[in-house]
Coordinates of C-alpha atoms in Angstrom, one line a residue:
Chain A
M1 CA -69.8 -233.9 27.1
T2 CA -69.5 -230.5 25.3
D3 CA -69.2 -232.2 21.8
A4 CA -71.9 -234.6 22.0
T5 CA -74.6 -232.2 21.0
H6 CA -74.7 -233.1 17.5
T7 CA -73.8 -236.4 15.6
T8 CA -74.0 -235.8 11.9
S9 CA -76.0 -238.2 10.0
S10 CA -73.2 -239.5 8.1
T11 CA -71.4 -241.1 11.1
F12 CA -74.7 -242.6 12.0
T13 CA -74.8 -244.4 8.7
G14 CA -71.6 -245.3 8.9
A15 CA -72.0 -246.8 12.1
R16 CA -75.0 -248.8 10.4
H17 CA -73.0 -250.0 7.7
L18 CA -70.2 -251.1 10.1
R19 CA -72.6 -252.8 12.3
T20 CA -74.1 -254.7 9.4
V21 CA -70.9 -255.8 8.2
M22 CA -70.0 -256.9 12.0
L23 CA -73.4 -258.8 12.0
I24 CA -72.8 -260.5 8.9
A25 CA -69.1 -261.5 9.8
I26 CA -70.4 -263.0 13.3
L27 CA -73.4 -264.8 11.5
I28 CA -70.8 -266.4 8.9
F29 CA -68.4 -267.2 11.9
L30 CA -71.2 -268.7 14.2
I31 CA -72.2 -270.9 11.3
A32 CA -68.7 -272.2 10.5
A33 CA -67.8 -272.3 14.3
P34 CA -68.8 -276.2 14.6
F35 CA -66.4 -277.0 11.8
L36 CA -63.5 -275.1 13.7
F37 CA -64.1 -276.0 17.2
Y38 CA -65.3 -278.4 19.3
P39 CA -69.1 -278.0 18.8
I40 CA -70.1 -278.5 22.6
F41 CA -67.8 -275.9 23.6
V42 CA -69.5 -273.5 21.1
M43 CA -73.0 -274.4 22.0
K44 CA -72.1 -273.8 25.9
I45 CA -70.7 -270.4 24.9
L46 CA -74.0 -269.6 22.9
C47 CA -76.0 -270.9 25.9
F48 CA -74.4 -268.7 28.5
A49 CA -74.1 -265.8 26.1
L50 CA -77.9 -265.9 25.8
F51 CA -78.0 -266.0 29.6
A52 CA -76.0 -263.2 30.1
A53 CA -77.8 -261.1 27.4
A54 CA -81.3 -261.8 29.4
F55 CA -79.6 -260.9 32.4
N56 CA -78.3 -257.7 30.8
L57 CA -81.8 -256.9 29.7
L58 CA -82.6 -256.3 33.3
L59 CA -79.2 -254.8 34.5
G60 CA -78.3 -252.7 31.5
Y61 CA -81.7 -251.6 30.1
T62 CA -83.8 -251.4 33.4
G63 CA -81.2 -250.7 35.8
F64 CA -81.9 -253.6 38.3
L65 CA -79.0 -255.8 39.5
S66 CA -80.4 -259.3 40.3
F67 CA -78.4 -261.6 42.1
G68 CA -80.6 -264.5 41.7
H69 CA -80.6 -265.1 38.1
A70 CA -79.6 -268.8 38.7
A71 CA -83.1 -269.5 39.8
F72 CA -84.2 -269.0 36.5
F73 CA -81.6 -270.5 34.4
G74 CA -81.2 -273.6 36.6
G75 CA -84.8 -273.7 37.4
A76 CA -85.8 -273.9 33.5
A77 CA -82.9 -276.7 33.2
Y78 CA -84.7 -278.8 35.6
F79 CA -88.2 -278.2 34.0
T80 CA -87.2 -278.7 30.6
A81 CA -85.1 -281.8 31.7
H82 CA -88.0 -283.2 33.6
A83 CA -90.4 -282.6 30.7
M84 CA -88.2 -284.4 28.3
K85 CA -87.0 -287.3 30.4
E86 CA -90.3 -288.3 32.3
W87 CA -93.0 -286.8 29.9
G88 CA -91.2 -287.6 26.7
T89 CA -92.0 -284.3 25.3
T90 CA -90.2 -283.0 22.0
P91 CA -87.2 -280.6 22.5
E92 CA -88.9 -277.5 21.4
V93 CA -92.2 -278.4 23.9
G94 CA -89.5 -279.0 26.7
I95 CA -87.8 -275.7 26.1
L96 CA -91.1 -273.9 26.2
I97 CA -92.0 -275.5 29.4
G98 CA -88.7 -274.6 30.9
V99 CA -89.2 -271.1 29.7
A100 CA -92.9 -270.8 31.1
G101 CA -91.5 -272.2 34.3
A102 CA -88.7 -269.6 34.5
A103 CA -91.2 -266.8 33.7
A104 CA -93.5 -268.1 36.5
L105 CA -90.6 -268.0 39.0
G106 CA -89.6 -264.6 37.7
L107 CA -93.3 -263.3 38.3
V108 CA -93.3 -264.5 42.0
I109 CA -89.6 -263.4 42.5
G110 CA -90.2 -260.2 40.9
L111 CA -93.8 -259.2 42.4
I112 CA -91.5 -259.4 45.8
A113 CA -88.4 -257.9 44.7
I114 CA -89.5 -254.9 42.6
R115 CA -90.8 -253.2 45.4
R116 CA -87.2 -252.4 46.5
Q117 CA -84.3 -250.8 45.0
G118 CA -80.3 -251.1 44.9
I119 CA -78.8 -253.5 47.4
Y120 CA -82.0 -254.3 48.9
F121 CA -83.3 -255.7 45.5
A122 CA -80.0 -257.7 44.9
M123 CA -80.3 -259.1 48.3
I124 CA -84.3 -260.2 48.0
T125 CA -83.3 -261.7 44.6
L126 CA -80.5 -263.7 46.2
A127 CA -82.5 -264.9 49.2
L128 CA -85.5 -266.1 47.0
S129 CA -83.0 -267.7 44.7
Q130 CA -81.4 -269.6 47.6
M131 CA -84.9 -270.8 48.7
F132 CA -85.3 -272.2 45.4
F133 CA -81.9 -273.8 45.5
F134 CA -82.8 -275.5 48.9
Y135 CA -86.0 -276.6 47.4
C136 CA -83.9 -278.1 44.4
V137 CA -81.8 -279.9 46.9
Q138 CA -84.6 -281.4 48.9
S139 CA -87.5 -282.3 46.6
A140 CA -87.6 -285.6 44.7
W141 CA -88.0 -284.8 41.2
T142 CA -84.9 -282.9 40.8
H143 CA -82.9 -286.0 42.4
G144 CA -80.8 -284.0 44.9
E145 CA -77.0 -284.0 44.4
D146 CA -77.3 -286.2 41.3
G147 CA -79.5 -283.8 39.5
I148 CA -81.5 -285.3 36.4
Q149 CA -79.1 -287.2 34.5
S150 CA -79.2 -288.6 31.0
V151 CA -81.9 -286.5 29.6
P152 CA -82.8 -287.7 25.8
R153 CA -82.0 -285.0 23.4
G154 CA -84.9 -286.3 21.2
H155 CA -86.2 -285.1 17.9
L156 CA -87.0 -281.8 17.2
F157 CA -90.6 -281.3 16.1
G158 CA -90.7 -285.2 16.0
L159 CA -88.4 -285.0 13.0
I160 CA -84.7 -283.8 13.2
D161 CA -82.8 -286.0 15.4
L162 CA -80.8 -283.7 17.7
N163 CA -78.3 -286.7 18.8
V164 CA -76.7 -285.7 15.4
T165 CA -73.9 -282.9 16.8
T166 CA -74.4 -280.6 13.6
N167 CA -78.4 -280.5 13.9
M168 CA -77.9 -280.1 17.7
Y169 CA -75.6 -277.1 17.1
F170 CA -77.8 -275.4 14.4
F171 CA -80.9 -275.8 16.7
V172 CA -79.0 -273.9 19.3
L173 CA -77.7 -271.3 17.1
A174 CA -81.4 -270.9 15.9
V175 CA -82.7 -270.4 19.5
F176 CA -79.9 -268.2 20.5
L177 CA -80.6 -266.0 17.6
I178 CA -84.2 -265.9 18.3
G179 CA -83.4 -265.1 22.0
I180 CA -81.2 -262.0 21.1
G181 CA -83.8 -260.9 18.5
I182 CA -86.4 -260.9 21.1
I183 CA -83.9 -258.8 23.3
W184 CA -83.3 -256.5 20.5
R185 CA -86.9 -256.0 19.7
F186 CA -87.7 -255.6 23.3
V187 CA -85.2 -252.9 24.1
N188 CA -86.1 -251.0 20.8
S189 CA -89.7 -251.1 21.3
P190 CA -92.6 -248.6 22.8
F191 CA -92.3 -250.8 26.1
G192 CA -88.3 -250.4 26.1
M193 CA -88.7 -246.5 25.5
I194 CA -90.8 -246.5 28.8
L195 CA -88.0 -248.5 30.5
K196 CA -85.4 -246.1 29.3
S197 CA -87.5 -243.2 30.8
I198 CA -87.8 -245.0 34.0
R199 CA -84.2 -245.4 34.3
E200 CA -83.6 -242.0 33.3
N201 CA -85.9 -240.3 35.9
E202 CA -88.5 -242.7 37.6
Q203 CA -90.4 -239.9 39.5
R204 CA -91.0 -238.2 36.2
T205 CA -92.3 -241.3 34.7
V206 CA -94.7 -241.5 37.6
S207 CA -95.9 -238.1 37.4
L208 CA -96.6 -238.7 33.6
G209 CA -99.1 -241.5 34.5
Y210 CA -97.1 -244.7 34.4
A211 CA -97.5 -247.3 36.8
V212 CA -93.8 -247.8 36.8
D213 CA -93.8 -251.3 38.9
R214 CA -95.7 -253.0 36.2
Y215 CA -93.2 -252.1 33.6
K216 CA -90.4 -253.0 36.0
L217 CA -92.3 -256.3 36.8
G218 CA -92.8 -256.9 32.8
A219 CA -88.9 -256.4 32.2
F220 CA -88.2 -258.8 35.1
V221 CA -90.5 -261.4 34.0
M222 CA -89.1 -260.9 30.5
S223 CA -85.2 -261.4 31.5
A224 CA -86.4 -264.2 33.7
A225 CA -88.1 -266.3 30.6
L226 CA -85.0 -265.6 28.5
A227 CA -82.8 -266.8 30.9
G228 CA -85.1 -269.7 31.0
L229 CA -84.6 -270.0 27.5
A230 CA -80.9 -270.3 27.8
G231 CA -81.1 -272.8 30.6
G232 CA -83.5 -275.3 29.0
L233 CA -81.6 -275.2 26.0
K234 CA -78.3 -275.9 28.1
A235 CA -80.1 -279.1 29.9
I236 CA -80.7 -280.4 26.4
V237 CA -77.3 -279.6 25.0
F238 CA -75.5 -281.5 28.2
E239 CA -78.3 -283.9 28.8
F240 CA -78.3 -283.2 32.5
A241 CA -79.7 -280.6 34.9
T242 CA -77.8 -280.1 38.2
L243 CA -77.5 -277.9 41.3
T244 CA -74.7 -276.1 39.7
D245 CA -77.1 -274.3 37.5
V246 CA -79.2 -273.0 40.3
A247 CA -76.3 -272.2 42.7
W248 CA -75.6 -268.4 43.8
Q249 CA -72.2 -269.0 42.1
M250 CA -74.0 -269.2 38.8
S251 CA -75.7 -265.6 39.5
G252 CA -72.1 -264.3 40.5
E253 CA -71.0 -265.8 37.1
V254 CA -73.6 -264.0 34.8
I255 CA -73.0 -260.6 36.6
L256 CA -69.2 -261.1 35.7
M257 CA -69.8 -262.0 31.9
T258 CA -71.9 -259.0 31.8
L259 CA -69.6 -256.6 33.3
L260 CA -66.8 -258.0 31.3
G261 CA -68.4 -257.6 28.1
G262 CA -70.3 -254.1 28.9
I263 CA -73.5 -253.3 30.4
G264 CA -76.3 -252.1 28.2
T265 CA -74.7 -252.9 24.8
M266 CA -76.3 -255.8 22.7
I267 CA -73.1 -257.6 22.2
G268 CA -71.2 -257.0 25.4
P269 CA -72.7 -259.9 27.4
V270 CA -72.0 -262.2 24.3
V271 CA -68.4 -261.0 24.2
G272 CA -68.2 -261.5 28.2
A273 CA -69.7 -265.0 28.0
S274 CA -67.5 -266.1 25.4
L275 CA -64.1 -264.9 27.5
V276 CA -65.4 -266.5 30.9
V277 CA -66.4 -269.8 29.5
T278 CA -63.1 -270.1 27.3
L279 CA -61.2 -268.9 30.2
Q280 CA -62.8 -271.7 32.3
N281 CA -62.6 -274.1 29.6
E282 CA -58.7 -273.5 29.4
L283 CA -58.0 -273.4 32.9
A284 CA -59.9 -276.6 33.8
T285 CA -57.1 -278.7 32.8
S286 CA -54.4 -276.8 34.5
D287 CA -53.7 -276.9 38.5
F288 CA -54.5 -273.2 38.6
P289 CA -57.8 -272.7 40.3
V290 CA -60.2 -271.1 38.1
T291 CA -61.9 -268.9 40.7
I292 CA -59.0 -267.0 41.3
V293 CA -58.5 -266.0 37.6
T294 CA -62.0 -265.1 37.3
G295 CA -61.7 -263.1 40.5
L296 CA -58.7 -261.2 39.2
V297 CA -60.3 -260.6 36.0
F298 CA -63.5 -259.2 37.7
M299 CA -61.1 -256.9 39.8
A300 CA -59.3 -255.7 36.8
C301 CA -62.7 -255.1 35.0
V302 CA -63.9 -252.9 38.0
L303 CA -60.7 -250.9 38.5
L304 CA -59.7 -250.4 34.9
F305 CA -62.5 -250.8 32.3
R306 CA -65.7 -250.4 34.0
R307 CA -67.8 -250.0 30.8
G308 CA -66.7 -253.5 29.9
L309 CA -64.8 -254.3 26.7
V310 CA -67.3 -253.4 24.3
G311 CA -68.5 -250.6 26.3
E312 CA -64.7 -249.2 26.4
F313 CA -64.6 -249.7 22.7
Y314 CA -67.8 -247.7 22.2
A315 CA -66.4 -245.0 24.2
S316 CA -63.1 -245.0 22.7
R317 CA -61.8 -242.4 20.3
L318 CA -62.1 -245.2 17.6
G319 CA -65.5 -246.0 18.6
R320 CA -67.0 -242.7 18.8
R321 CA -65.5 -242.0 15.3
L322 CA -67.2 -244.8 13.9
G323 CA -70.5 -243.3 15.5
F324 CA -71.1 -245.5 18.4
R325 CA -72.5 -244.0 21.5
P326 CA -71.6 -245.2 24.8
E327 CA -74.6 -246.0 26.9
Q328 CA -74.9 -243.7 30.2
Chain B
M1 CA -113.6 -226.0 41.2
V2 CA -111.1 -228.1 39.7
L3 CA -109.0 -229.0 42.5
S4 CA -109.8 -228.4 46.4
A5 CA -108.2 -229.5 49.6
R6 CA -109.7 -229.1 53.1
G7 CA -107.9 -229.4 56.2
L8 CA -104.8 -230.8 54.5
G9 CA -102.0 -231.7 57.0
K10 CA -98.8 -233.7 57.0
D11 CA -96.8 -234.9 60.1
F12 CA -93.1 -236.3 59.8
A13 CA -92.1 -238.2 62.9
G14 CA -93.8 -236.0 65.2
F15 CA -93.0 -232.7 63.0
T16 CA -95.9 -230.9 61.7
A17 CA -94.9 -229.9 58.2
V18 CA -98.4 -228.9 56.8
N19 CA -101.4 -228.2 58.9
G20 CA -105.2 -227.2 58.1
V21 CA -104.6 -226.1 54.7
D22 CA -107.5 -225.2 52.4
L23 CA -107.0 -224.8 48.8
D24 CA -109.3 -224.0 45.6
V25 CA -107.9 -224.1 42.4
E26 CA -110.4 -223.0 39.8
H27 CA -110.4 -223.6 36.0
A28 CA -108.6 -221.2 33.7
R29 CA -106.8 -219.5 36.6
I30 CA -103.4 -219.4 38.1
H31 CA -103.2 -219.8 41.8
A32 CA -99.8 -219.1 43.2
L33 CA -98.6 -220.7 46.5
I34 CA -96.0 -218.3 48.2
G35 CA -94.0 -218.4 51.4
P36 CA -90.7 -218.4 52.9
N37 CA -88.0 -221.3 52.7
G38 CA -89.5 -224.3 54.6
A39 CA -93.0 -223.0 54.6
G40 CA -94.1 -226.5 53.1
K41 CA -95.0 -225.3 49.7
T42 CA -93.6 -228.3 48.0
T43 CA -94.8 -230.9 50.6
V44 CA -98.2 -229.5 49.7
F45 CA -97.6 -230.2 46.3
N46 CA -96.5 -233.5 47.2
L47 CA -99.7 -234.1 49.1
L48 CA -101.8 -232.9 46.4
T49 CA -100.1 -235.0 43.9
K50 CA -99.9 -237.9 46.2
F51 CA -96.4 -238.4 46.1
L52 CA -96.9 -238.2 49.9
Q53 CA -99.9 -239.4 51.9
P54 CA -101.6 -236.8 53.9
T55 CA -101.9 -237.3 57.5
R56 CA -105.1 -235.4 57.8
G57 CA -107.6 -233.8 55.4
R58 CA -109.3 -234.4 52.0
I59 CA -108.4 -233.7 48.5
M60 CA -110.9 -233.5 45.6
L61 CA -110.2 -233.6 41.9
L62 CA -113.1 -232.8 39.3
D63 CA -115.6 -233.9 42.1
Q64 CA -114.0 -237.2 42.9
D65 CA -112.1 -237.8 46.2
I66 CA -108.3 -238.6 45.4
T67 CA -107.2 -238.9 49.2
K68 CA -106.3 -242.4 48.8
V69 CA -105.4 -242.5 45.2
K70 CA -101.9 -243.6 43.9
P71 CA -99.9 -240.9 42.1
D72 CA -99.7 -242.4 38.5
K73 CA -103.6 -242.7 38.7
I74 CA -103.8 -239.0 39.7
A75 CA -101.9 -238.1 36.7
R76 CA -104.3 -240.3 34.2
M77 CA -107.1 -238.3 36.1
G78 CA -105.8 -235.0 34.6
L79 CA -103.7 -233.6 37.5
V80 CA -100.0 -233.3 36.5
R81 CA -97.1 -231.8 38.2
S82 CA -93.6 -230.6 37.3
F83 CA -90.9 -230.8 39.8
Q84 CA -88.5 -228.4 41.5
I85 CA -85.3 -229.9 39.9
S86 CA -86.0 -230.1 36.0
A87 CA -87.6 -233.1 35.2
V88 CA -86.5 -234.1 31.7
F89 CA -85.4 -237.5 30.6
P90 CA -81.8 -236.4 30.1
H91 CA -80.5 -238.7 27.3
L92 CA -83.5 -238.8 25.4
T93 CA -84.1 -236.2 22.4
V94 CA -86.5 -233.2 23.0
L95 CA -89.0 -235.1 20.5
E96 CA -88.8 -238.5 22.5
N97 CA -89.1 -236.4 25.9
V98 CA -92.6 -235.3 24.6
R99 CA -93.3 -238.7 23.1
I100 CA -92.9 -240.4 26.5
A101 CA -95.9 -238.6 27.5
L102 CA -97.9 -239.2 24.4
Q103 CA -97.1 -242.9 24.6
R104 CA -99.7 -244.0 27.3
P105 CA -102.6 -242.0 26.3
N106 CA -102.3 -243.1 22.8
K107 CA -101.7 -246.9 24.0
L108 CA -98.4 -247.3 22.5
A109 CA -96.5 -247.9 25.9
T110 CA -96.8 -251.8 26.6
Q111 CA -96.1 -253.2 23.2
F112 CA -92.7 -254.8 23.7
W113 CA -92.8 -256.7 20.2
L114 CA -93.5 -253.4 17.8
P115 CA -90.5 -251.4 16.6
L116 CA -89.6 -248.2 17.6
S117 CA -90.8 -246.8 14.1
S118 CA -94.4 -247.6 15.5
L119 CA -94.0 -244.3 17.6
D120 CA -93.5 -242.2 14.7
K121 CA -97.3 -241.8 14.2
L122 CA -97.2 -239.7 17.4
N123 CA -94.6 -237.5 15.7
P124 CA -97.0 -234.8 14.6
R125 CA -98.6 -234.2 17.7
A126 CA -95.1 -234.0 19.6
E127 CA -93.8 -231.6 17.0
E128 CA -96.9 -229.4 17.2
L129 CA -96.3 -229.4 21.1
I130 CA -92.6 -228.5 20.5
A131 CA -93.5 -226.0 18.0
D132 CA -95.9 -224.0 20.5
L133 CA -93.1 -223.6 22.8
G134 CA -90.5 -222.5 20.5
L135 CA -88.2 -225.7 20.5
S136 CA -88.4 -226.9 17.1
Q137 CA -84.8 -226.3 16.3
Y138 CA -84.0 -228.5 19.1
R139 CA -86.1 -231.3 18.0
D140 CA -83.4 -233.8 17.9
T141 CA -80.9 -232.5 20.6
R142 CA -80.6 -234.4 23.7
A143 CA -82.5 -232.9 26.8
T144 CA -79.0 -232.9 28.8
D145 CA -77.6 -230.5 26.2
L146 CA -80.2 -227.9 26.6
S147 CA -79.9 -224.6 28.4
Y148 CA -81.6 -224.8 31.8
G149 CA -84.5 -222.3 30.8
R150 CA -85.0 -224.6 27.8
K151 CA -85.1 -227.8 30.0
R152 CA -88.0 -226.2 32.1
V153 CA -89.7 -225.3 28.6
L154 CA -89.6 -229.1 27.4
E155 CA -90.7 -230.0 30.7
I156 CA -93.9 -227.7 30.3
A157 CA -94.2 -229.4 26.7
T158 CA -93.9 -232.7 28.1
T159 CA -96.4 -232.1 30.7
L160 CA -98.8 -230.4 28.3
A161 CA -98.6 -233.6 26.1
L162 CA -100.9 -235.2 28.8
D163 CA -103.6 -232.5 28.1
P164 CA -104.0 -232.1 31.9
K165 CA -107.1 -230.4 33.5
V166 CA -104.9 -229.0 36.4
L167 CA -101.1 -228.3 36.3
L168 CA -99.0 -228.1 39.3
L169 CA -95.8 -226.4 38.6
D170 CA -93.0 -226.2 41.3
E171 CA -90.9 -223.2 40.9
P172 CA -91.0 -223.3 37.4
M173 CA -88.7 -220.1 37.0
A174 CA -86.2 -221.2 39.8
G175 CA -82.6 -220.6 38.6
M176 CA -83.5 -218.8 35.2
G177 CA -81.9 -215.8 33.8
G178 CA -84.3 -212.6 33.3
E179 CA -84.8 -213.5 29.5
D180 CA -86.2 -217.2 30.3
V181 CA -88.5 -216.0 33.1
A182 CA -90.4 -213.6 30.8
T183 CA -90.8 -216.6 28.1
V184 CA -91.8 -219.0 30.6
A185 CA -94.1 -216.5 32.6
S186 CA -95.8 -216.0 29.1
I187 CA -96.4 -219.6 28.2
I188 CA -97.8 -220.2 31.8
A189 CA -100.5 -217.4 31.3
D190 CA -101.1 -218.9 27.8
V191 CA -101.3 -222.4 28.9
A192 CA -103.8 -221.1 31.8
K193 CA -106.5 -219.9 29.4
T194 CA -107.6 -223.4 29.1
R195 CA -106.8 -225.3 32.4
A196 CA -106.2 -224.6 35.9
V197 CA -102.6 -223.9 37.2
L198 CA -101.2 -224.3 40.7
M199 CA -97.6 -223.0 40.9
V200 CA -95.1 -222.5 43.8
E201 CA -93.1 -219.5 42.8
H202 CA -90.5 -217.1 44.6
N203 CA -90.4 -214.5 41.8
L204 CA -92.8 -212.0 43.2
S205 CA -93.2 -209.9 40.2
V206 CA -94.0 -212.8 38.2
V207 CA -96.8 -213.7 40.6
A208 CA -97.9 -210.2 40.6
D209 CA -98.0 -210.1 36.9
I210 CA -99.8 -213.6 36.1
A211 CA -101.4 -215.0 39.2
H212 CA -105.2 -214.6 39.7
H213 CA -105.2 -215.9 43.2
V214 CA -102.4 -215.9 45.8
T215 CA -102.2 -218.1 49.0
V216 CA -99.1 -217.2 51.3
L217 CA -97.9 -220.4 53.6
Q218 CA -95.8 -219.9 56.6
R219 CA -94.6 -222.8 58.8
G220 CA -97.2 -225.1 57.2
E221 CA -100.3 -223.0 57.6
I222 CA -102.2 -220.6 55.5
L223 CA -101.2 -216.7 56.5
A224 CA -103.3 -215.4 53.8
S225 CA -105.3 -215.8 50.7
G226 CA -106.9 -213.7 48.0
D227 CA -105.5 -211.8 44.9
Y228 CA -102.1 -210.4 45.1
E229 CA -103.3 -206.5 46.0
T230 CA -105.1 -207.7 49.0
V231 CA -102.6 -210.2 50.2
S232 CA -99.6 -207.8 49.8
Q233 CA -101.3 -205.2 51.8
N234 CA -102.0 -207.9 54.7
P235 CA -99.7 -206.4 57.5
Q236 CA -98.9 -210.0 58.5
V237 CA -97.8 -210.9 55.2
R238 CA -95.6 -207.9 55.1
T239 CA -93.7 -208.3 58.4
A240 CA -93.7 -212.2 58.2
Y241 CA -92.7 -212.8 54.4
M242 CA -92.3 -209.6 52.3
G243 CA -90.5 -207.9 55.1
T244 CA -87.7 -210.3 55.0
E245 CA -87.8 -210.5 51.3
D246 CA -86.6 -206.8 50.7

């Protein structure tokens, strides 16, 4: 802690250069990815990476552990799928309907959950998302166990045919980048600054005249809406929406992805989601049960590297020398 | 009268922490609240700033009844408090700490679409406040790396950023070295020229030096009230409080 007093401006610009180089490298990789890997697989990673990043907006930057984010992710998948299949909307309108639905759901759940903290907050979000899960099991429009099948991918803006895999991929990539961009701006904005102050010292923030519950609710709804963006996108990629995406296991999976990658870092959730999805893909064809492996990974993460992969890198000697600062 | 309380009382599950407290805090005066540990000083603070809801009594701020108003609203009305444990945002810089207070009054708190650089226009005012309290050289230091005394000074700078009508300071000198005490005392005396100050303080020599009015609390009730001379001559106060202090 003693040597943390001053970081010279030269290491700061060093980190900034490194970050720019890294971002460009990642961008090139993402553009080339569909030609190197199975495109659907990369799209799946991008959807989950966006979901984890949206979840991290709440956990990492506001300090709230939600155990009910599946409701927003899976809920939006249903809304988008229904809009496109039954009402015949274009994909971008379908996704917007999914986002709006997830935001509305986030507003209702948030209004109730935000009054409590810690484990109580987690339990309330879990309970409410389970209620939503059973609503999806029962109601007619979600088609119960079957889910909404064969959702047409449609034409983007009525022009670009998303049944062409390359088109679909670049649409997913664009939405992913927009989503990450929104999160980045949200965190680094006047609003994000107040969120930071609430996380650092809530009482003091109240005493400075801030109605902190409104800021927390704002962050919750934004996180829900972005989780919905990821969910709606996934429904179009896979052409269906099912109960898997609203189940509590999905809420658990996104926690694992975020923890594994690194809470409170921008690219941590993306790295975590990539790892978990890859792991699931690799193990899907083997006899070895996936849940045991992910469970072991989770335990190893909690016991050995609590900051997550990216967080540990930032905190390491190399990371510090490069000018990264571990988020506290 | 800027802030006044009548018959203020608070019960915690059968235990009466504060009872029948009357207080009048005037503009441009320093009002000190003293008393032995457990006398209910901090509870009175929490009641006045509505961090606790009083069981009995009435609180008036600038001729408005605030007995049932929420704490964040109280702050917006001009009554701002500090805390016993230093209340800074540890991982934000000194400049950012002060800017947090400036964001809301300047309507730059809810924009989630603007870049952080949009807050730069608050810098001149924040820097002015930092300079006034002698923290200029620590502008970009994170609050957690400041000495204890400077953290308290930063807290006052942040509070002043709201330009409050009434300042409530909960033990501003607690845990400070002699040098810092003198600095903070002169800052408070300076601040009180243009606003009302109510402070809880254990350091009686500071109270004697800068307070215009002293209220002594004991077991949740007022034992004596008046200027320091009068109060310190009060035989009840001498036995109950000062007596045990020496």
